[in-house]
């Protein structure tokens, strides 16, 4: 409440500096607010000079104080407060405000632009050029301005490196992050910077450089588990499956252990880089995976690599975690490695099938079927096309909600139909053809719920991904049922299924081969030979999803549906054609 007096201001501003250091360093939330204490201090300086600035913004207030107040005894305290203000602004990612402030503090407005023309970073150039005022012996500081300057330099390089990384300017990002790595910071922050450097190098297409940075991150701080997670991703990119699985196994074990109490990395400093750098991209890059996510990745990668026994073990462990309430522990957001839970069950069923545990696969599929039955409407119309989804309209909110609901219905239908499909293949493997036919028929009956608008033969690029998966499930079920009809000698019914399959996917070579085989078994050899000539001479059809892969759990079904007798069928048809050509001439 005392009026501001110039002789007392150096002490007053130093006390304010120390007080704000304790406030900022004692609470993460304090740094996220406005530096009101600094503003009040600047107003006191103007008051002592006979001026006012209540209506000015903080940036304008700093400009007025530094340009109008020339008392030498205030230079040091004001510069220290300026460094604190810069820390606040950097924490808020207000890099432009921090740059403008250091132009004023350095009293060298043209320094930054001169150095920027040579390709240097303006804020970093200004920070390096800033001359830290000497400290008075009678005015002790809880953290020196020199130390604060070093922390600001590291923070500015780190923040700008992250911004460039997010913008896709990887070369600039790499340079700034390397600058940050050479700066003043704790081991924890250094490991984070190396992790970001690894991610940057990976995006630049330099996996070996990425691995080197990620290894450095782990050497500096082995508790930087995101570095281990990113390293596993790089090994996956390189196709080094053994090393990838080892990294994931180590990551899972580390996450399963009780996390150690995080020690204060720099107990001597109240303001640290950790307090000033926390952006969405950093949070994303340093996201700690839940142990169950890593367990799922282990299962998925083993299944993809054909390590069926290991995949079964990991999937069963994961399903056990589900029964312990996993869904309440892991947020299934866009950053999670976990797919929708029914898909995990279906992948587990696929692994069990490939391991020869067909009865267990049937049981797992029954869980999916029972849990999705009540979620599927009687009919699911599919009218939208991909190009329509990309065109916003005045009623986009309502339409988007209806579309989301419709896509969810398609997903549930696809999961249940896939459950029947897997059960069909499992019963077939057990030699139970009639039960297999029943499950394939249930799958096809489910798919009758889908109503495709138009002609019903929409091309792959026009269909919703969910609807296209349903088309593939229908084809696999028709092939599976047709194969069982062939096993039972019911060739006419087999032929009908293969004909429907060919209508469903005209370019599919497997269903075309099965169709020829069915005709051959019915002794319609001339027609079979004509069909064989037609599809063998035509270019292969574009049977795919235009870059959108099918769900992992369908891979085993796709392999089972492949026609196994291509060479013998081709030889039989060629022999028949050769005989047919010779008969007229003789």
Tab-separated table of C-alpha atoms in Angstrom, residues 291-575:
chain	number	residue	atom	x	y	z
A	291	UNK	CA	0.737	-52.575	-20.250
A	292	UNK	CA	-2.301	-54.131	-21.944
A	293	UNK	CA	-1.633	-52.130	-25.125
A	294	UNK	CA	1.875	-53.575	-25.282
A	295	UNK	CA	0.515	-57.059	-24.584
A	296	UNK	CA	-1.877	-56.617	-27.516
A	297	UNK	CA	0.947	-55.404	-29.781
A	298	UNK	CA	2.926	-58.521	-28.882
A	299	UNK	CA	-0.046	-60.712	-29.771
A	300	UNK	CA	-0.765	-58.851	-33.001
A	301	UNK	CA	2.833	-58.859	-34.235
A	302	UNK	CA	3.241	-62.570	-33.438
A	303	UNK	CA	0.061	-63.344	-35.385
A	304	UNK	CA	1.153	-61.212	-38.333
A	305	UNK	CA	4.541	-62.946	-38.375
A	306	UNK	CA	3.072	-66.441	-38.203
A	307	UNK	CA	4.256	-67.130	-34.635
A	308	UNK	CA	0.956	-68.727	-33.824
A	309	UNK	CA	1.811	-70.382	-30.484
A	310	UNK	CA	3.205	-67.120	-29.063
A	311	UNK	CA	0.251	-65.178	-30.476
A	312	UNK	CA	-2.228	-67.512	-28.739
A	313	UNK	CA	-0.423	-67.090	-25.415
A	314	UNK	CA	-0.427	-63.286	-25.659
A	315	UNK	CA	-4.053	-63.084	-26.813
A	316	UNK	CA	-5.225	-65.298	-23.957
A	317	UNK	CA	-3.272	-63.128	-21.495
A	318	UNK	CA	-4.933	-60.076	-22.983
A	319	UNK	CA	-8.424	-61.592	-22.773
A	320	UNK	CA	-7.720	-62.388	-19.121
A	321	UNK	CA	-6.917	-58.703	-18.583
A	322	UNK	CA	-10.245	-57.816	-20.167
A	323	UNK	CA	-12.088	-59.815	-17.546
A	324	UNK	CA	-10.225	-57.838	-14.882
A	325	UNK	CA	-11.814	-54.592	-16.048
A	326	UNK	CA	-9.291	-53.429	-18.619
A	327	UNK	CA	-11.833	-51.311	-20.525
A	328	UNK	CA	-12.119	-48.957	-17.552
A	329	UNK	CA	-8.332	-48.543	-17.413
A	330	UNK	CA	-7.370	-47.817	-21.013
A	331	UNK	CA	-8.822	-44.869	-22.955
A	332	UNK	CA	-9.653	-46.193	-26.437
A	333	UNK	CA	-8.736	-42.916	-28.159
A	334	UNK	CA	-6.989	-42.297	-31.444
A	335	UNK	CA	-3.565	-42.744	-29.820
A	336	UNK	CA	-4.295	-46.178	-28.379
A	337	UNK	CA	-2.872	-49.268	-30.053
A	338	UNK	CA	-5.983	-51.218	-29.150
A	339	UNK	CA	-8.651	-51.861	-31.793
A	340	UNK	CA	-12.291	-52.379	-30.876
A	341	UNK	CA	-12.646	-55.225	-28.387
A	342	UNK	CA	-14.676	-57.563	-30.681
A	343	UNK	CA	-11.854	-57.368	-33.222
A	344	UNK	CA	-9.388	-58.526	-30.554
A	345	UNK	CA	-11.653	-61.514	-29.807
A	346	UNK	CA	-11.818	-62.353	-33.502
A	347	UNK	CA	-8.022	-62.074	-33.838
A	348	UNK	CA	-7.687	-64.405	-30.842
A	349	UNK	CA	-10.090	-66.834	-32.531
A	350	UNK	CA	-8.020	-66.666	-35.720
A	351	UNK	CA	-4.844	-67.446	-33.744
A	352	UNK	CA	-6.553	-70.366	-31.989
A	353	UNK	CA	-7.753	-71.737	-35.338
A	354	UNK	CA	-4.263	-71.602	-36.794
A	355	UNK	CA	-2.921	-73.330	-33.679
A	356	UNK	CA	-5.383	-76.193	-34.218
A	357	UNK	CA	-7.480	-75.265	-31.168
A	358	UNK	CA	-10.698	-75.158	-33.166
A	359	UNK	CA	-13.108	-75.771	-30.293
A	360	UNK	CA	-11.578	-72.896	-28.326
A	361	UNK	CA	-11.887	-70.676	-31.409
A	362	UNK	CA	-15.596	-71.565	-31.647
A	363	UNK	CA	-16.066	-70.613	-27.987
A	364	UNK	CA	-14.327	-67.235	-28.403
A	365	UNK	CA	-16.444	-66.455	-31.479
A	366	UNK	CA	-19.605	-67.330	-29.561
A	367	UNK	CA	-18.697	-64.560	-27.106
A	368	UNK	CA	-18.583	-62.043	-29.970
A	369	UNK	CA	-21.861	-63.301	-31.449
A	370	UNK	CA	-23.742	-63.190	-28.161
A	371	UNK	CA	-22.540	-59.700	-27.241
A	372	UNK	CA	-23.345	-58.094	-30.620
A	373	UNK	CA	-26.728	-59.729	-31.310
A	374	UNK	CA	-28.798	-57.084	-29.501
A	375	UNK	CA	-26.887	-54.218	-31.156
A	376	UNK	CA	-27.811	-55.007	-34.766
A	377	UNK	CA	-31.032	-53.608	-36.304
A	378	UNK	CA	-33.199	-55.776	-38.543
A	379	UNK	CA	-32.027	-53.949	-41.675
A	380	UNK	CA	-28.927	-51.802	-42.249
A	381	UNK	CA	-29.279	-49.556	-45.337
A	382	UNK	CA	-25.996	-48.362	-46.846
A	383	UNK	CA	-26.619	-45.306	-49.000
A	384	UNK	CA	-23.600	-43.101	-48.388
A	385	UNK	CA	-20.555	-42.994	-50.636
A	386	UNK	CA	-17.108	-41.855	-49.641
A	387	UNK	CA	-17.334	-38.730	-51.791
A	388	UNK	CA	-20.545	-37.727	-50.017
A	389	UNK	CA	-18.828	-37.981	-46.644
A	390	UNK	CA	-16.252	-35.408	-47.711
A	391	UNK	CA	-18.840	-32.759	-48.650
A	392	UNK	CA	-20.129	-30.758	-45.659
A	393	UNK	CA	-23.720	-29.608	-45.791
A	394	UNK	CA	-25.983	-27.392	-43.640
A	395	UNK	CA	-27.312	-30.486	-41.864
A	396	UNK	CA	-23.877	-32.053	-41.453
A	397	UNK	CA	-24.214	-32.427	-37.692
A	398	UNK	CA	-27.398	-34.490	-37.836
A	399	UNK	CA	-26.263	-36.446	-40.894
A	400	UNK	CA	-22.895	-37.121	-39.269
A	401	UNK	CA	-24.625	-38.505	-36.199
A	402	UNK	CA	-26.842	-40.777	-38.279
A	403	UNK	CA	-23.867	-41.903	-40.348
A	404	UNK	CA	-21.882	-42.691	-37.217
A	405	UNK	CA	-24.781	-44.745	-35.886
A	406	UNK	CA	-25.108	-46.549	-39.225
A	407	UNK	CA	-21.366	-47.284	-39.352
A	408	UNK	CA	-21.542	-48.650	-35.813
A	409	UNK	CA	-24.382	-50.961	-36.894
A	410	UNK	CA	-22.256	-52.104	-39.844
A	411	UNK	CA	-19.324	-52.777	-37.501
A	412	UNK	CA	-21.467	-54.864	-35.156
A	413	UNK	CA	-22.893	-56.768	-38.116
A	414	UNK	CA	-19.406	-57.378	-39.509
A	415	UNK	CA	-18.181	-58.680	-36.148
A	416	UNK	CA	-21.061	-61.108	-35.729
A	417	UNK	CA	-20.870	-62.285	-39.340
A	418	UNK	CA	-17.111	-62.788	-38.919
A	419	UNK	CA	-17.821	-64.803	-35.770
A	420	UNK	CA	-20.056	-67.154	-37.755
A	421	UNK	CA	-17.453	-67.243	-40.553
A	422	UNK	CA	-14.656	-68.321	-38.191
A	423	UNK	CA	-16.931	-70.888	-36.597
A	424	UNK	CA	-17.691	-72.277	-40.026
A	425	UNK	CA	-14.008	-72.719	-40.848
A	426	UNK	CA	-13.342	-74.199	-37.395
A	427	UNK	CA	-16.117	-76.800	-37.786
A	428	UNK	CA	-14.803	-77.607	-41.257
A	429	UNK	CA	-11.341	-78.221	-39.807
A	430	UNK	CA	-12.932	-80.572	-37.272
A	431	UNK	CA	-14.482	-82.542	-40.159
A	432	UNK	CA	-18.031	-81.481	-39.213
A	433	UNK	CA	-19.228	-80.408	-42.664
A	434	UNK	CA	-22.905	-80.104	-41.756
A	435	UNK	CA	-22.177	-77.881	-38.741
A	436	UNK	CA	-19.772	-75.826	-40.868
A	437	UNK	CA	-22.476	-75.346	-43.529
A	438	UNK	CA	-24.904	-74.227	-40.811
A	439	UNK	CA	-22.480	-71.548	-39.540
A	440	UNK	CA	-21.630	-70.314	-43.040
A	441	UNK	CA	-25.376	-70.104	-43.727
A	442	UNK	CA	-25.918	-68.054	-40.544
A	443	UNK	CA	-23.161	-65.712	-41.708
A	444	UNK	CA	-24.819	-65.274	-45.114
A	445	UNK	CA	-28.201	-64.798	-43.457
A	446	UNK	CA	-26.763	-61.986	-41.348
A	447	UNK	CA	-25.407	-60.263	-44.436
A	448	UNK	CA	-28.894	-60.185	-45.967
A	449	UNK	CA	-29.600	-57.414	-43.447
A	450	UNK	CA	-27.387	-55.050	-45.467
A	451	UNK	CA	-29.177	-53.087	-48.174
A	452	UNK	CA	-26.827	-51.532	-50.716
A	453	UNK	CA	-28.418	-48.738	-52.709
A	454	UNK	CA	-28.098	-48.605	-56.485
A	455	UNK	CA	-27.288	-51.709	-58.418
A	456	UNK	CA	-25.721	-53.546	-55.497
A	457	UNK	CA	-22.430	-53.935	-57.378
A	458	UNK	CA	-20.711	-50.808	-56.137
A	459	UNK	CA	-17.003	-50.540	-56.890
A	460	UNK	CA	-14.528	-50.748	-54.009
A	461	UNK	CA	-13.640	-47.054	-54.082
A	462	UNK	CA	-17.300	-46.045	-53.644
A	463	UNK	CA	-18.217	-48.325	-50.751
A	464	UNK	CA	-17.771	-47.497	-47.108
A	465	UNK	CA	-14.854	-49.533	-45.670
A	466	UNK	CA	-17.240	-51.365	-43.319
A	467	UNK	CA	-19.517	-52.357	-46.192
A	468	UNK	CA	-16.548	-53.564	-48.203
A	469	UNK	CA	-15.416	-55.791	-45.336
A	470	UNK	CA	-18.928	-57.263	-45.309
A	471	UNK	CA	-18.597	-57.998	-49.023
A	472	UNK	CA	-15.338	-59.863	-48.390
A	473	UNK	CA	-16.916	-61.827	-45.512
A	474	UNK	CA	-19.788	-62.788	-47.820
A	475	UNK	CA	-17.348	-64.045	-50.461
A	476	UNK	CA	-15.354	-66.068	-47.905
A	477	UNK	CA	-18.532	-67.584	-46.502
A	478	UNK	CA	-19.799	-68.554	-49.959
A	479	UNK	CA	-16.457	-70.175	-50.766
A	480	UNK	CA	-16.391	-71.958	-47.416
A	481	UNK	CA	-19.921	-73.315	-47.774
A	482	UNK	CA	-19.312	-74.266	-51.384
A	483	UNK	CA	-16.190	-76.199	-50.367
A	484	UNK	CA	-18.205	-78.140	-47.801
A	485	UNK	CA	-20.891	-78.915	-50.403
A	486	UNK	CA	-18.118	-80.292	-52.633
A	487	UNK	CA	-16.874	-82.435	-49.740
A	488	UNK	CA	-20.382	-83.882	-49.355
A	489	UNK	CA	-20.793	-84.431	-53.113
A	490	UNK	CA	-23.550	-81.785	-53.334
A	491	UNK	CA	-22.057	-80.283	-56.467
A	492	UNK	CA	-25.095	-78.326	-57.678
A	493	UNK	CA	-25.363	-76.453	-54.376
A	494	UNK	CA	-21.615	-75.845	-54.460
A	495	UNK	CA	-21.901	-74.474	-57.993
A	496	UNK	CA	-24.660	-72.080	-56.912
A	497	UNK	CA	-22.515	-70.707	-54.064
A	498	UNK	CA	-19.504	-70.214	-56.327
A	499	UNK	CA	-21.681	-68.456	-58.919
A	500	UNK	CA	-22.945	-66.087	-56.246
A	501	UNK	CA	-19.373	-65.601	-55.071
A	502	UNK	CA	-18.261	-64.654	-58.570
A	503	UNK	CA	-21.120	-62.147	-58.801
A	504	UNK	CA	-19.967	-60.730	-55.441
A	505	UNK	CA	-16.310	-60.427	-56.556
A	506	UNK	CA	-15.977	-60.800	-60.351
A	507	UNK	CA	-12.174	-60.563	-60.336
A	508	UNK	CA	-11.478	-63.122	-57.614
A	509	UNK	CA	-9.346	-65.994	-59.041
A	510	UNK	CA	-10.076	-68.423	-56.202
A	511	UNK	CA	-13.855	-68.404	-56.506
A	512	UNK	CA	-13.473	-68.618	-60.289
A	513	UNK	CA	-11.293	-71.731	-59.860
A	514	UNK	CA	-13.810	-73.307	-57.492
A	515	UNK	CA	-16.553	-72.596	-60.015
A	516	UNK	CA	-14.575	-74.441	-62.711
A	517	UNK	CA	-14.023	-77.347	-60.320
A	518	UNK	CA	-17.764	-77.565	-59.523
A	519	UNK	CA	-18.621	-77.590	-63.233
A	520	UNK	CA	-15.969	-80.245	-63.779
A	521	UNK	CA	-17.423	-82.431	-61.002
A	522	UNK	CA	-20.866	-82.082	-62.620
A	523	UNK	CA	-19.332	-83.388	-65.870
A	524	UNK	CA	-20.018	-80.048	-67.574
A	525	UNK	CA	-16.471	-80.123	-68.872
A	526	UNK	CA	-16.963	-77.992	-71.967
A	527	UNK	CA	-18.482	-75.189	-69.900
A	528	UNK	CA	-15.749	-75.629	-67.263
A	529	UNK	CA	-13.040	-75.373	-69.918
A	530	UNK	CA	-14.631	-72.240	-71.388
A	531	UNK	CA	-14.782	-70.652	-67.937
A	532	UNK	CA	-11.184	-71.614	-67.244
A	533	UNK	CA	-9.982	-70.121	-70.528
A	534	UNK	CA	-11.878	-66.916	-69.833
A	535	UNK	CA	-10.511	-66.203	-66.350
A	536	UNK	CA	-6.987	-67.515	-67.073
A	537	UNK	CA	-6.596	-65.189	-70.064
A	538	UNK	CA	-8.108	-62.103	-68.417
A	539	UNK	CA	-5.893	-59.778	-66.300
A	540	UNK	CA	-6.170	-60.293	-62.540
A	541	UNK	CA	-9.011	-58.346	-60.956
A	542	UNK	CA	-8.388	-55.552	-58.524
A	543	UNK	CA	-9.540	-57.471	-55.515
A	544	UNK	CA	-8.530	-55.176	-52.679
A	545	UNK	CA	-9.419	-52.113	-50.716
A	546	UNK	CA	-7.459	-49.467	-52.594
A	547	UNK	CA	-4.796	-49.388	-49.880
A	548	UNK	CA	-7.191	-50.106	-46.988
A	549	UNK	CA	-6.151	-53.487	-45.584
A	550	UNK	CA	-8.700	-56.034	-44.443
A	551	UNK	CA	-8.930	-56.776	-40.697
A	552	UNK	CA	-6.139	-59.003	-39.397
A	553	UNK	CA	-8.560	-61.672	-38.227
A	554	UNK	CA	-9.678	-62.308	-41.831
A	555	UNK	CA	-6.165	-63.216	-42.986
A	556	UNK	CA	-6.511	-66.840	-41.881
A	557	UNK	CA	-9.862	-67.119	-43.688
A	558	UNK	CA	-8.348	-65.658	-46.849
A	559	UNK	CA	-5.636	-68.322	-46.756
A	560	UNK	CA	-8.169	-71.099	-46.152
A	561	UNK	CA	-10.258	-69.913	-49.102
A	562	UNK	CA	-7.377	-70.070	-51.581
A	563	UNK	CA	-7.918	-72.663	-54.287
A	564	UNK	CA	-5.408	-75.489	-53.588
A	565	UNK	CA	-5.541	-77.436	-56.858
A	566	UNK	CA	-4.675	-74.801	-59.463
A	567	UNK	CA	-2.007	-76.856	-61.251
A	568	UNK	CA	-3.951	-80.124	-61.328
A	569	UNK	CA	-7.125	-78.356	-62.490
A	570	UNK	CA	-5.216	-76.508	-65.209
A	571	UNK	CA	-3.663	-79.784	-66.398
A	572	UNK	CA	-7.048	-81.551	-66.481
A	573	UNK	CA	-8.629	-78.731	-68.486
A	574	UNK	CA	-5.676	-78.505	-70.878
A	575	UNK	CA	-5.735	-82.260	-71.428
